[in-house]
Structures are given as structure tokens and as C-alpha cells.
PDB file of C-alpha atoms and ligand atoms in Angstrom:
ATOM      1  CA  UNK A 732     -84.470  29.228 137.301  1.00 83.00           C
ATOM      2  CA  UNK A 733     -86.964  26.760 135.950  1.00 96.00           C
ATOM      3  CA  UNK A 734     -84.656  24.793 133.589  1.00 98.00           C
ATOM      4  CA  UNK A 735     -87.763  22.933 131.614  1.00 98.00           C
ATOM      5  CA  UNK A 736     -89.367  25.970 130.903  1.00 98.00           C
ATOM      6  CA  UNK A 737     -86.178  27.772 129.932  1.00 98.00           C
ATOM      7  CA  UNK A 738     -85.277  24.750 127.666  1.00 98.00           C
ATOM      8  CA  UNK A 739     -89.156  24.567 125.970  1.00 98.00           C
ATOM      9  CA  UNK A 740     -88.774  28.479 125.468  1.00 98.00           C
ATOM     10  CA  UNK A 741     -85.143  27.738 123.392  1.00 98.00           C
ATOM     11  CA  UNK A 742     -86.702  24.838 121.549  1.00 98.00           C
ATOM     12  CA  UNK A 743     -88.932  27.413 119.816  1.00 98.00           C
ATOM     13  CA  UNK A 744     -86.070  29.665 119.108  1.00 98.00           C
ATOM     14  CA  UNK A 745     -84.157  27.150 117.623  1.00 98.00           C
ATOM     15  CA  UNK A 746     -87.176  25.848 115.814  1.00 97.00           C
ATOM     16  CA  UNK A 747     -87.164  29.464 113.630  1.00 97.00           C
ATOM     17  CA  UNK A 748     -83.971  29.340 113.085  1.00 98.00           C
ATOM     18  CA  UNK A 749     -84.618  26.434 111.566  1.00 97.00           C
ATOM     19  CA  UNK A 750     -87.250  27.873 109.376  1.00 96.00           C
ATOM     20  CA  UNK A 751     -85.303  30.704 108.470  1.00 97.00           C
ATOM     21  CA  UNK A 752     -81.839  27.683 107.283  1.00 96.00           C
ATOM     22  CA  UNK A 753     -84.956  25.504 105.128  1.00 95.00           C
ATOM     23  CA  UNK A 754     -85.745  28.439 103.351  1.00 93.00           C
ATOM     24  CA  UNK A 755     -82.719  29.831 102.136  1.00 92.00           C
ATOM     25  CA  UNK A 756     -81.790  26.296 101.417  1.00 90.00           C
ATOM     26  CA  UNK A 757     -83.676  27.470  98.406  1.00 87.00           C
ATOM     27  CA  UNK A 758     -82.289  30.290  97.389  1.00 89.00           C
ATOM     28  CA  UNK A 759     -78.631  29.814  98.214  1.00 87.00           C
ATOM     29  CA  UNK A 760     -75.792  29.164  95.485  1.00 86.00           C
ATOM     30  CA  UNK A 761     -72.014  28.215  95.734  1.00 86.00           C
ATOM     31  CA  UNK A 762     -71.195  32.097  95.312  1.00 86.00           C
ATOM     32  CA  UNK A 763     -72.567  32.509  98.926  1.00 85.00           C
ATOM     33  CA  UNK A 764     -69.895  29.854 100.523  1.00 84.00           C
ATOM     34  CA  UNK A 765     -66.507  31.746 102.461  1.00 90.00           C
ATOM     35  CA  UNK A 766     -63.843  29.754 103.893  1.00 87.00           C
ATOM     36  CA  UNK A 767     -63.366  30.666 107.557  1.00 87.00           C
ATOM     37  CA  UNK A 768     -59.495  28.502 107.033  1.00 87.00           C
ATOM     38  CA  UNK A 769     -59.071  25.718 105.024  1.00 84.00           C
ATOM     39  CA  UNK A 770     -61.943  23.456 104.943  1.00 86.00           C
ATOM     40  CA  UNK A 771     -63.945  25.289 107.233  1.00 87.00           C
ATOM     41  CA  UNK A 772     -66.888  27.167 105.614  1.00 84.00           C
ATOM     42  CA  UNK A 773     -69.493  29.185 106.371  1.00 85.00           C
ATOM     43  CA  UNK A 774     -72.553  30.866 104.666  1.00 90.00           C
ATOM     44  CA  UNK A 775     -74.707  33.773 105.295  1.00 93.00           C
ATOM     45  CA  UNK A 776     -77.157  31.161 106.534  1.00 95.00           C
ATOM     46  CA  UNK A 777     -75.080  30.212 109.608  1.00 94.00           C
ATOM     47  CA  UNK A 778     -74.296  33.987 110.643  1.00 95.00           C
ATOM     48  CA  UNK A 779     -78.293  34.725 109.863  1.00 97.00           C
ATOM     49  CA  UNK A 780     -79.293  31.313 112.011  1.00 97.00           C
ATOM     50  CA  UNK A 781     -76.661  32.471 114.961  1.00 97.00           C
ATOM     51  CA  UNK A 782     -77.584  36.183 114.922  1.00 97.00           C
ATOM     52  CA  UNK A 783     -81.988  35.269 115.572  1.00 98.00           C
ATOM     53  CA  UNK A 784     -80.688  32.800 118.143  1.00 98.00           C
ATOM     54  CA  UNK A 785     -78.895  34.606 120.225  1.00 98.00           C
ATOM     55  CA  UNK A 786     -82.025  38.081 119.697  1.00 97.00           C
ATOM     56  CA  UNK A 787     -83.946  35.270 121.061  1.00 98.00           C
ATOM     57  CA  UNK A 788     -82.345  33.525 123.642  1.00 98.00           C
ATOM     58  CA  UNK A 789     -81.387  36.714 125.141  1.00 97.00           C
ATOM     59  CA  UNK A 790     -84.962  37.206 125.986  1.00 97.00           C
ATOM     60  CA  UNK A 791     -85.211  34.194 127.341  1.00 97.00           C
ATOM     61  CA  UNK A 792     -82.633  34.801 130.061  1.00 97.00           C
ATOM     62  CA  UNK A 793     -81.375  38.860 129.618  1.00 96.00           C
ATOM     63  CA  UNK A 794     -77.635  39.007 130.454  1.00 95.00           C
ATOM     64  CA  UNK A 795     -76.959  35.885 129.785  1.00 96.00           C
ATOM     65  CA  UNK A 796     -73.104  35.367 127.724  1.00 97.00           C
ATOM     66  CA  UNK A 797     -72.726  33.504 124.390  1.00 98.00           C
ATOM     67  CA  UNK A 798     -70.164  30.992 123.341  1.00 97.00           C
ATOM     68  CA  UNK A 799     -71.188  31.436 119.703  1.00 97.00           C
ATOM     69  CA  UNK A 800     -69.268  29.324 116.722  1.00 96.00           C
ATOM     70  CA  UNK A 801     -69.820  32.470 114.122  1.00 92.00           C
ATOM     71  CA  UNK A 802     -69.195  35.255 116.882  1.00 93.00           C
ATOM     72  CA  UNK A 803     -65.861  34.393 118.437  1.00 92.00           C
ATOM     73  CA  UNK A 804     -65.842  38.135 120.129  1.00 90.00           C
ATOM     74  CA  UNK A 805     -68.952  37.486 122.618  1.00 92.00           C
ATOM     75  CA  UNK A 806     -68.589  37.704 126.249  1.00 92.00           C
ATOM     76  CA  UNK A 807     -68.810  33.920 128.701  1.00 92.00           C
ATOM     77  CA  UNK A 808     -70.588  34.545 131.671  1.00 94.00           C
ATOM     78  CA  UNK A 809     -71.861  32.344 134.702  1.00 94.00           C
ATOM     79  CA  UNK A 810     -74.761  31.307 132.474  1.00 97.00           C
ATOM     80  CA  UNK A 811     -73.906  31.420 129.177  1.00 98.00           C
ATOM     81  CA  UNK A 812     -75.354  30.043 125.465  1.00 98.00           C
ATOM     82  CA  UNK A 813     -73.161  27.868 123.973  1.00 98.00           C
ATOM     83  CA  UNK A 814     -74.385  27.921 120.077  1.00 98.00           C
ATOM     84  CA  UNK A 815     -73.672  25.737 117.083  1.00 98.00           C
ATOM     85  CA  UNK A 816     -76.468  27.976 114.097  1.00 98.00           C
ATOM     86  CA  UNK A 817     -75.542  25.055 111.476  1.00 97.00           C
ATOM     87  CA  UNK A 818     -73.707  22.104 112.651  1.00 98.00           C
ATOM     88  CA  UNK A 819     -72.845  19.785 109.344  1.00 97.00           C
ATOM     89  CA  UNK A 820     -72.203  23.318 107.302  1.00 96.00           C
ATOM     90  CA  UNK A 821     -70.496  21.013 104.577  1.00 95.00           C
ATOM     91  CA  UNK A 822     -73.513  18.970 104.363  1.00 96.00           C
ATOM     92  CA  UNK A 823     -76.041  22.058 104.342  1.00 95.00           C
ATOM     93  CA  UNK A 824     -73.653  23.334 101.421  1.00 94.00           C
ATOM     94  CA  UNK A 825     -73.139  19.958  99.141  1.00 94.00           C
ATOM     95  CA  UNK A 826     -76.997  19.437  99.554  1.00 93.00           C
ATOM     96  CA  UNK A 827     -76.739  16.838 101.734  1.00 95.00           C
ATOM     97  CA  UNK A 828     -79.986  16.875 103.827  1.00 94.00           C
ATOM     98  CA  UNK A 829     -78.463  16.195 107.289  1.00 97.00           C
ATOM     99  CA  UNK A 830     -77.311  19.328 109.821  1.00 97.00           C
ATOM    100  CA  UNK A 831     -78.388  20.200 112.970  1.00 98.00           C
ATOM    101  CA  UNK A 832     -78.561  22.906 115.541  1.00 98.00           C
ATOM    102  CA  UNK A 833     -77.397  22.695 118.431  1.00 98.00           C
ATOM    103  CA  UNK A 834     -77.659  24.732 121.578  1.00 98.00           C
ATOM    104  CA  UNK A 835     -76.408  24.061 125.350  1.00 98.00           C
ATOM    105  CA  UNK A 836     -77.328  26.232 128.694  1.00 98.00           C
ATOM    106  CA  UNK A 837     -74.198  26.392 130.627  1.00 98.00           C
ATOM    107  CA  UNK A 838     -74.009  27.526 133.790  1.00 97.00           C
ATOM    108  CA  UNK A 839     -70.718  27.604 135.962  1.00 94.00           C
ATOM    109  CA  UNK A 840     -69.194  24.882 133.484  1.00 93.00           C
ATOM    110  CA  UNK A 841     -71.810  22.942 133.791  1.00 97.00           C
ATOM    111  CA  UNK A 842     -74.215  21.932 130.827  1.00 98.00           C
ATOM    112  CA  UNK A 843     -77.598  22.333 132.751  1.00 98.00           C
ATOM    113  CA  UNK A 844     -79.833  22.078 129.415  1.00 98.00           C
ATOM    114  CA  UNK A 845     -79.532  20.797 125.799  1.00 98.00           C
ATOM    115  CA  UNK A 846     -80.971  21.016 122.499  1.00 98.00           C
ATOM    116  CA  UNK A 847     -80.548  19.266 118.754  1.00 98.00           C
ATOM    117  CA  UNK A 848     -82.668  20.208 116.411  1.00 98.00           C
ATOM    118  CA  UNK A 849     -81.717  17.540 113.236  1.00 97.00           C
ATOM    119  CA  UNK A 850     -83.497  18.924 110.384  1.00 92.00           C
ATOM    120  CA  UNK A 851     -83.737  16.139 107.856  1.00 89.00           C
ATOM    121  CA  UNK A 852     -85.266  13.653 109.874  1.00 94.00           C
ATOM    122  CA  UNK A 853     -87.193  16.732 111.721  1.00 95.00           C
ATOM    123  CA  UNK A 854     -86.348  15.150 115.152  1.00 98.00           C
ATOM    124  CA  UNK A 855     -85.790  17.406 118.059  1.00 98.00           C
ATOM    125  CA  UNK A 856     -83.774  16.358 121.029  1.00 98.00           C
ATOM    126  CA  UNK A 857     -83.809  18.419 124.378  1.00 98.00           C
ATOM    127  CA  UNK A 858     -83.157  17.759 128.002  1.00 98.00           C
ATOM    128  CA  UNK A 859     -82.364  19.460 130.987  1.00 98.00           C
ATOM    129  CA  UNK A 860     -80.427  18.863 134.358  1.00 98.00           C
ATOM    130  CA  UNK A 861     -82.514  16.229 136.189  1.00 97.00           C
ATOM    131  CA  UNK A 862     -84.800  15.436 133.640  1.00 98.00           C
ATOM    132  CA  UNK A 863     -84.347  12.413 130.921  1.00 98.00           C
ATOM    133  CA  UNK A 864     -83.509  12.888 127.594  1.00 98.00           C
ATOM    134  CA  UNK A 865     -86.515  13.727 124.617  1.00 98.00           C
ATOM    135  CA  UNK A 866     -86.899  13.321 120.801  1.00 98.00           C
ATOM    136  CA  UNK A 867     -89.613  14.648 119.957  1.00 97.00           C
ATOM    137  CA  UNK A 868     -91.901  14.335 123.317  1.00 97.00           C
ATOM    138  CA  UNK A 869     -90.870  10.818 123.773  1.00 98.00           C
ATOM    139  CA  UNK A 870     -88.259  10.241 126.428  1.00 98.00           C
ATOM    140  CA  UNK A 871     -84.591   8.300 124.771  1.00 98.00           C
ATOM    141  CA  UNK A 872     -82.580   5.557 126.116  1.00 98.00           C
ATOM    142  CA  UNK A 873     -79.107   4.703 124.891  1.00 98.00           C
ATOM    143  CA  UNK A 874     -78.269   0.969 123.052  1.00 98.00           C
ATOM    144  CA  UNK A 875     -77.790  -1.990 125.055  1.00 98.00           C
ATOM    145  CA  UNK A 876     -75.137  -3.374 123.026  1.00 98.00           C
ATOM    146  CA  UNK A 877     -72.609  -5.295 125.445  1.00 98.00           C
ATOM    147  CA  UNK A 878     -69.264  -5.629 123.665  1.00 98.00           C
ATOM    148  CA  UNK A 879     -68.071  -3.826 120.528  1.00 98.00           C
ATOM    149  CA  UNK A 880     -68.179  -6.699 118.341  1.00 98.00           C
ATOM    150  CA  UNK A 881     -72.136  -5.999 118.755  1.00 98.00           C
ATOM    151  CA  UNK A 882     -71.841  -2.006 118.018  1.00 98.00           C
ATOM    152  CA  UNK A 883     -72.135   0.980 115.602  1.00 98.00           C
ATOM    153  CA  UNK A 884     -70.074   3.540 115.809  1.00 98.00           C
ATOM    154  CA  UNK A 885     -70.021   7.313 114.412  1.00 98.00           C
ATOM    155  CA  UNK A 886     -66.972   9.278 113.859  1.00 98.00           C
ATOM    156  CA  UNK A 887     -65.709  12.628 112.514  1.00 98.00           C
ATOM    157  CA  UNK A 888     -62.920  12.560 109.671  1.00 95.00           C
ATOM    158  CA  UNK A 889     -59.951  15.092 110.673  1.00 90.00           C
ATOM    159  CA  UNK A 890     -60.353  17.849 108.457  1.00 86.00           C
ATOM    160  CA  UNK A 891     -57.585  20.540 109.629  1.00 87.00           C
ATOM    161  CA  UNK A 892     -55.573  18.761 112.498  1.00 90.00           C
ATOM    162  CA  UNK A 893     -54.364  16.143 110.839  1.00 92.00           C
ATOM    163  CA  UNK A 894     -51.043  15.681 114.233  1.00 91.00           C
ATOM    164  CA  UNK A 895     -52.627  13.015 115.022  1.00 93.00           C
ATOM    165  CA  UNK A 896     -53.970  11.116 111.796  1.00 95.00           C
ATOM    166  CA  UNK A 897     -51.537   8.086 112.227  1.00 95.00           C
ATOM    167  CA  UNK A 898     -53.186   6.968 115.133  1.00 96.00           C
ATOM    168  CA  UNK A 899     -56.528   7.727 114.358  1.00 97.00           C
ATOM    169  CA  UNK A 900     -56.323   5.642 111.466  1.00 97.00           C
ATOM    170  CA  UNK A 901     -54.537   3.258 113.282  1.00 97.00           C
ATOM    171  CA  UNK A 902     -57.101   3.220 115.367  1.00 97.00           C
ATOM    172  CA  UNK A 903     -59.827   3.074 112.673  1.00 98.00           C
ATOM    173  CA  UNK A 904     -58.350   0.192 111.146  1.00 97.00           C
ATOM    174  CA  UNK A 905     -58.940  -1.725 114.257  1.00 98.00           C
ATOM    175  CA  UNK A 906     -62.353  -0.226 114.814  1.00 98.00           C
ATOM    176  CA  UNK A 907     -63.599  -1.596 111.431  1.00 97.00           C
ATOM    177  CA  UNK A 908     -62.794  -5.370 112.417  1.00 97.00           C
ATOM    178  CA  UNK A 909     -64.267  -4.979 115.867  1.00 98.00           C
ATOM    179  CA  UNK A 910     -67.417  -3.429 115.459  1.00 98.00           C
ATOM    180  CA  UNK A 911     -70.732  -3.710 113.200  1.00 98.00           C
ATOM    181  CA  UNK A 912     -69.737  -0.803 111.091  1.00 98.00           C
ATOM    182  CA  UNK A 913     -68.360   2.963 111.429  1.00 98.00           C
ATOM    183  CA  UNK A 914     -70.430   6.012 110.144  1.00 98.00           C
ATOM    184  CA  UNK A 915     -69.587   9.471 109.200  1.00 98.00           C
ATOM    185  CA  UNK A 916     -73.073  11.940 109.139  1.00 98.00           C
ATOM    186  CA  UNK A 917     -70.948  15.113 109.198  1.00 98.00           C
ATOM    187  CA  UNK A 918     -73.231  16.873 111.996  1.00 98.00           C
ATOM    188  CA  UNK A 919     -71.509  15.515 115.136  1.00 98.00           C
ATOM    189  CA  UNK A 920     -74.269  17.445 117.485  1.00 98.00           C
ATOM    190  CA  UNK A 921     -76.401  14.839 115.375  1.00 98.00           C
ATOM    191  CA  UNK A 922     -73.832  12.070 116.236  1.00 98.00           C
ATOM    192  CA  UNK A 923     -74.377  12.390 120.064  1.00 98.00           C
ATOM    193  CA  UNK A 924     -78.064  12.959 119.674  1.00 98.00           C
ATOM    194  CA  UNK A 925     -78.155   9.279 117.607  1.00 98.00           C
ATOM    195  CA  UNK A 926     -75.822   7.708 120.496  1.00 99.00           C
ATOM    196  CA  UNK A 927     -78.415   9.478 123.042  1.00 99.00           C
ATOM    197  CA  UNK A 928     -81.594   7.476 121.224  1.00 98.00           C
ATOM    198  CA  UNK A 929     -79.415   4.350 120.538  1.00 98.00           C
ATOM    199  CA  UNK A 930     -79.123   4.205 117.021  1.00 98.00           C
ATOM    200  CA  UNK A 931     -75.335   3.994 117.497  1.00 98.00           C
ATOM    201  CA  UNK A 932     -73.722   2.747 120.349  1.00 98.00           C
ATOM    202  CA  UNK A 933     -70.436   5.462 120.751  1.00 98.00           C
ATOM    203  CA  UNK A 934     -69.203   7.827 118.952  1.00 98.00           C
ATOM    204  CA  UNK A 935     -65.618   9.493 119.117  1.00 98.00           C
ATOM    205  CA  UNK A 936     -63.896  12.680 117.387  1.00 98.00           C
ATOM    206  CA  UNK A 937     -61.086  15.099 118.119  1.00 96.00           C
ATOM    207  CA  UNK A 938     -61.021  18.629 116.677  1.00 96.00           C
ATOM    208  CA  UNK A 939     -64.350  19.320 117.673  1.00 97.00           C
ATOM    209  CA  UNK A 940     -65.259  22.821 119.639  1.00 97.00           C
ATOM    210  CA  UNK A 941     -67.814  23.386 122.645  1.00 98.00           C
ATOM    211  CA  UNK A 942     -70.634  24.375 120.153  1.00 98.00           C
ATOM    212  CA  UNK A 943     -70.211  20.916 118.610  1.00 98.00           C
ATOM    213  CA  UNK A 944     -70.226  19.155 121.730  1.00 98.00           C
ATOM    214  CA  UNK A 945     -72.297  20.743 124.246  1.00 98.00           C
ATOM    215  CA  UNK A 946     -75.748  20.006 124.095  1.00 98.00           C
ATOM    216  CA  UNK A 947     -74.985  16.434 122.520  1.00 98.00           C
ATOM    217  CA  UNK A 948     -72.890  15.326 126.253  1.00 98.00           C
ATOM    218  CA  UNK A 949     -76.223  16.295 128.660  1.00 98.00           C
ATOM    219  CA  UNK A 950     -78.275  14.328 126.120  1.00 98.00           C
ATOM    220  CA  UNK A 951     -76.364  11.307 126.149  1.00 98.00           C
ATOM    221  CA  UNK A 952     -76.237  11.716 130.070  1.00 98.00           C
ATOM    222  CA  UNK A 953     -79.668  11.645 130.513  1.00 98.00           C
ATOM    223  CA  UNK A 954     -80.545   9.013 128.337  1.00 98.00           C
ATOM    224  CA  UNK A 955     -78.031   6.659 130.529  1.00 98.00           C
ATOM    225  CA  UNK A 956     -74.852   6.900 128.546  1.00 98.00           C
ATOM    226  CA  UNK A 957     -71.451   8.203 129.285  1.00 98.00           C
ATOM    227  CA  UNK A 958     -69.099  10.759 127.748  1.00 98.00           C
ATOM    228  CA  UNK A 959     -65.588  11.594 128.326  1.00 97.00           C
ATOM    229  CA  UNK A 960     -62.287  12.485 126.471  1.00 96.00           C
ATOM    230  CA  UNK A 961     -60.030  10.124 124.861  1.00 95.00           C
ATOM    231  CA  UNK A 962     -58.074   9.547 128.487  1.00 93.00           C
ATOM    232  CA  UNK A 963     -61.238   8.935 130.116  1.00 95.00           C
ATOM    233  CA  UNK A 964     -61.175  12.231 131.594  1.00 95.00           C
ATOM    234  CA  UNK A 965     -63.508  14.936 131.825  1.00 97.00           C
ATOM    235  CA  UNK A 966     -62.536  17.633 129.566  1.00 97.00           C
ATOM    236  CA  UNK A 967     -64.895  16.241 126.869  1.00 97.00           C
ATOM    237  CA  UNK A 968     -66.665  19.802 125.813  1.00 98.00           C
ATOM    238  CA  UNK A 969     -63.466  22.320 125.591  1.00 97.00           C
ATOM    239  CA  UNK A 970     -60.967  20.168 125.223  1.00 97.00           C
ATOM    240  CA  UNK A 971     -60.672  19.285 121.938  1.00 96.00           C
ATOM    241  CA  UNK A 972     -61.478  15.707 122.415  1.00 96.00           C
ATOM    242  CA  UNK A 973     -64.844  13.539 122.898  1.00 98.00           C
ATOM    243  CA  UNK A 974     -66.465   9.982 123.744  1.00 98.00           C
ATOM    244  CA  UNK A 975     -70.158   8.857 124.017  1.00 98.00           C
ATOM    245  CA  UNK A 976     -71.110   5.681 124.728  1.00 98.00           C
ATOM    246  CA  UNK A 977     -74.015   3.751 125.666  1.00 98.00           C
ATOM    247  CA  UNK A 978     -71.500   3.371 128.797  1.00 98.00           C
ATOM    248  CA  UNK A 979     -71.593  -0.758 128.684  1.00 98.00           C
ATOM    249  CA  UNK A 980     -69.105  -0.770 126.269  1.00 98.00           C
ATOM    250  CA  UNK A 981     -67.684   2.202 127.577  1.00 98.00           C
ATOM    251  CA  UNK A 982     -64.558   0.517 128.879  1.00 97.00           C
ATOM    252  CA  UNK A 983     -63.711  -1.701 125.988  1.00 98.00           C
ATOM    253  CA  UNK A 984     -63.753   1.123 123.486  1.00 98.00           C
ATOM    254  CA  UNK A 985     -61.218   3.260 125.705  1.00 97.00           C
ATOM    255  CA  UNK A 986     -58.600   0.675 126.224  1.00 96.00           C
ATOM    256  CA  UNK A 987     -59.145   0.507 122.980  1.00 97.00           C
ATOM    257  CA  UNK A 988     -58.326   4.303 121.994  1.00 96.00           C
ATOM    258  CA  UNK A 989     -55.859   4.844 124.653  1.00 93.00           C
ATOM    259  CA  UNK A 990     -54.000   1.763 123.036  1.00 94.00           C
ATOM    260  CA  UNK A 991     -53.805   3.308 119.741  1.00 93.00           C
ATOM    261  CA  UNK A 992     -54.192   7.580 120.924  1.00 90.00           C
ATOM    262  CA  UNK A 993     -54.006   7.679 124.489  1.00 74.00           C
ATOM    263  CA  UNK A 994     -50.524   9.839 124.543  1.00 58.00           C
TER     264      UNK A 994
HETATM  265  C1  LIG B1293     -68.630  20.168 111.984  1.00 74.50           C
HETATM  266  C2  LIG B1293     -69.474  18.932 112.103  1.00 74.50           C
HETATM  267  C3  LIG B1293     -68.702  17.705 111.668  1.00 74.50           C
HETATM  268  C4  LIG B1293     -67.425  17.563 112.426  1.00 74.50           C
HETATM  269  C5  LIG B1293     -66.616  18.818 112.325  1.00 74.50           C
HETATM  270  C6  LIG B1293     -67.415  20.013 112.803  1.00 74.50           C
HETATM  271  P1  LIG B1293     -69.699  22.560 111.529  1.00 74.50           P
HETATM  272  O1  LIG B1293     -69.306  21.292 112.467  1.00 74.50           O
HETATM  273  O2  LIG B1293     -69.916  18.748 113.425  1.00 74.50           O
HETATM  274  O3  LIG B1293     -69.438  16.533 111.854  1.00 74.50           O
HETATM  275  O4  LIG B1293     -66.697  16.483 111.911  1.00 74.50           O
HETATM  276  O5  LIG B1293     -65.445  18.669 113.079  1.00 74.50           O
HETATM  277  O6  LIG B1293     -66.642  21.178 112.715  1.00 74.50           O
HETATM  278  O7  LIG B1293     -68.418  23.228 111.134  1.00 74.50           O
HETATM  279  O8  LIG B1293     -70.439  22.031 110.380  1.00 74.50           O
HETATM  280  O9  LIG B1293     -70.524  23.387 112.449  1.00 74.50           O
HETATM  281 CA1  LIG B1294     -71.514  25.307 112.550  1.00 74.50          CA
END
């Protein structure tokens, strides 16, 4: 399995189904919106976006399984597609110019190849296993920020789980007076793409689900950064829970979170 030209071949899937989301973006009105549960939503657009990737991915490797946010049914497999069609759906719908898609090659539980496609800025990031981390043909380093008083940060807002909102904000509160600044972009594939390229420094969220997460953890990898849960363990892409960092301040910000959510 050549995992470069497996991850070039996606990069043109994902770059239709980008085509296809920028021009419905045109034609699409608040009638088309559905709420999956409360707060979660979902348009055509994503199911449209989801249902070319995975015709096209499937002829990139045939028999290959799908973890696929809109098709909760599909089968997992030793190599399987793990598929966010619209991350930042809220955005996409409030006309806010920043989503992504994102779209991971796992294979035995391993991420072994990466994409984020973030269209507002137009910047695609890939990578593979063994191979550093790209936005668009140039290869990405993480920050070299030292200590957190030095850092920006990106976050997700708890939307639906709000058990453990206490000590997020908690948490939060102490983030804002030890750190540059905290940011919210609402695409959190976009979030680890930005920590990947060192625009911020970490970024942290709980609730998220593997098509959120996957791609964004082998980019930040391979650009020289670290991920990991909140207990600085390794069930960072189905367990509910993630870290990037740049990895220097990797340490400082989980003493920090386990201090405040590490139960
Ligand atoms: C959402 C975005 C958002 C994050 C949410 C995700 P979606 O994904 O990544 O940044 O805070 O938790 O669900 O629903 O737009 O694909
Ligand atoms: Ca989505």
C-alpha cells in the first residue's frame, strides 16, 4: 500500500466534495437545516459531501470500511475511512466562512494518513505515516512557544454534554490569565490543522467524535507536536476527549487540566 499515493488520490476526492459544499452554499436556505439532537444539525450538503466521498474513496481502496459522521450504519474494517463531509456545520449554516473536511486512513487503529481541507482560507493539509505534515505543498512545523504564558490556544464550547461544564470553565477561567488568548473557530478538524502549522500552540475539547479528530492527531504528529486525552493517555480519537500541543508546553497545559478535569 503506497500511503502517499493513496493520500494524493483522497486529496482530490475531498477537493470535489468541496466543490460540490461551495456551490450549494449558494443555493441553500434555513428550510434545508434538520436537527440530528439538540444543537446538532445537519443539511443536505453534509449527507451529499459524505455520500461522493465515500463513491470515491471506495475506488481508491475497494473494500475498504467507513466510520462516517452522517452514516452511523457503515461497516469498520482493518482499513477503514474515517469521514467528517462538513466539520463546523454551524458555521457552514450561520454563513460563517470557516468549515473543513476532514478525512483519516485508519488501519488496525492506527491513523496511517490524514487530510483537512479548510475551505475559507483554501488551505489543504495532508500527511501520511512517515512522511511530514503539508499545507498546501509546503511541509508544517508546530509553534515553538515554551511556556503557556507565551501561547494561543483553541477550544470547543460544550454544546450537548454539558457533565462536565464546571470544570471546564473552571478550567477556562484559568486558561484566560495564563495564556495569550483562547479561540473558538467552530471546525475543530481546522483547530488541529492550525496547531499542526503553528498558528496556535494547543488546543483541547471533549465531546468530540473520531471524524472530528482523526486526521487532525497524524497532522499534528508529523509536524512535531503531541496529542493525547485529558489524562495524558492515548485514547485521544474515540474517546471522547483530545489534546494537541506543540508538545513543549505539553506538560504545563496537562497539569494544568488534570488540576481542574483530570477525574
Ligand atoms: C463540530 C465542530 C466543532 C466542535 C463540535 C463538533 P460538526 O463538528 O468540530 O468545532 O466544537 O464539537 O461537533 O458537527 O460541525 O461536524
Ligand atoms: Ca460534520
Amino acid at each position: 500500500m503506497n500511503l502517499e499515493t493513496i493520500t494524493l488520490q483522497a486529496c482530490v476526492a475531498v477537493e470535489q466534495a468541496a466543490a460540490f459544499i461551495r456551490s450549494e452554499s449558494e443555493k441553500f436556505s434555513a428550510s434545508d437545516v434538520r436537527e440530528k439532537s439538540a444543537h446538532n444539525l445537519v443539511t443536505y450538503i453534509d449527507e451529499g459531501s459524505e455520500r461522493m466521498l465515500i463513491g470515491e474513496l471506495s475506488k481508491i481502496l475497494p473494500g475498504s470500511g467507513f466510520i462516517a459522521e452522517e452514516s452511523p450504519g457503515m461497516e469498520r474494517k482493518q482499513l477503514s475511512w474515517i469521514i467528517d463531509p462538513l466539520d463546523g456545520t454551524t458555521n457552514f449554516i450561520h454563513g460563517l466562512p470557516m468549515y473543513s473536511i476532514s478525512v483519516a486512513l485508519m488501519e488496525e487503529g492506527r491513523v496511517v494518513s490524514g487530510i483537512i481541507y479548510e475551505a475559507g482560507q483554501k488551505e489543504f493539509f495532508y500527511t501520511w505515516q512517515g512522511s511530514p505534515a503539508f499545507l498546501n505543498g509546503n511541509p508544517i512545523r508546530v509553534s515553538s512557544a515554551g511556556t503557556l504564558n507565551e501561547s494561543l490556544f483553541a477550544t470547543g464550547f460544550p454544546y450537548y454534554d454539558y457533565s462536565r461544564l464546571d470544570p471546564y470553565i473552571e478550567h477556562f477561567r484559568f486558561m484566560m490569565q495564563h495564556t495569550r488568548g483562547i479561540r473558538r473557530l467552530g471546525t475543530a478538524a481546522a483547530d488541529l490543522a492550525w496547531v499542526a502549522c503553528g498558528r496556535f500552540d494547543g488546543f483541547y475539547e471533549y465531546g468530540l467524535s473520531p471524524w472530528d479528530v482523526a486526521a487532525g492527531t497524524l497532522l499534528v504528529q508529523n509536524a512535531g507536536g503531541k496529542v493525547c486525552d485529558f489524562r495524558a493517555g492515548a485514547d485521544f480519537i474515540f474517546g471522547k476527549e483530545i489534546v494537541a500541543t506543540n508538545n513543549l508546553i505539553h506538560g504545563e497545559f496537562i497539569d494544568s487540566l488534570k488540576r481542574f478535569m483530570g477525574t
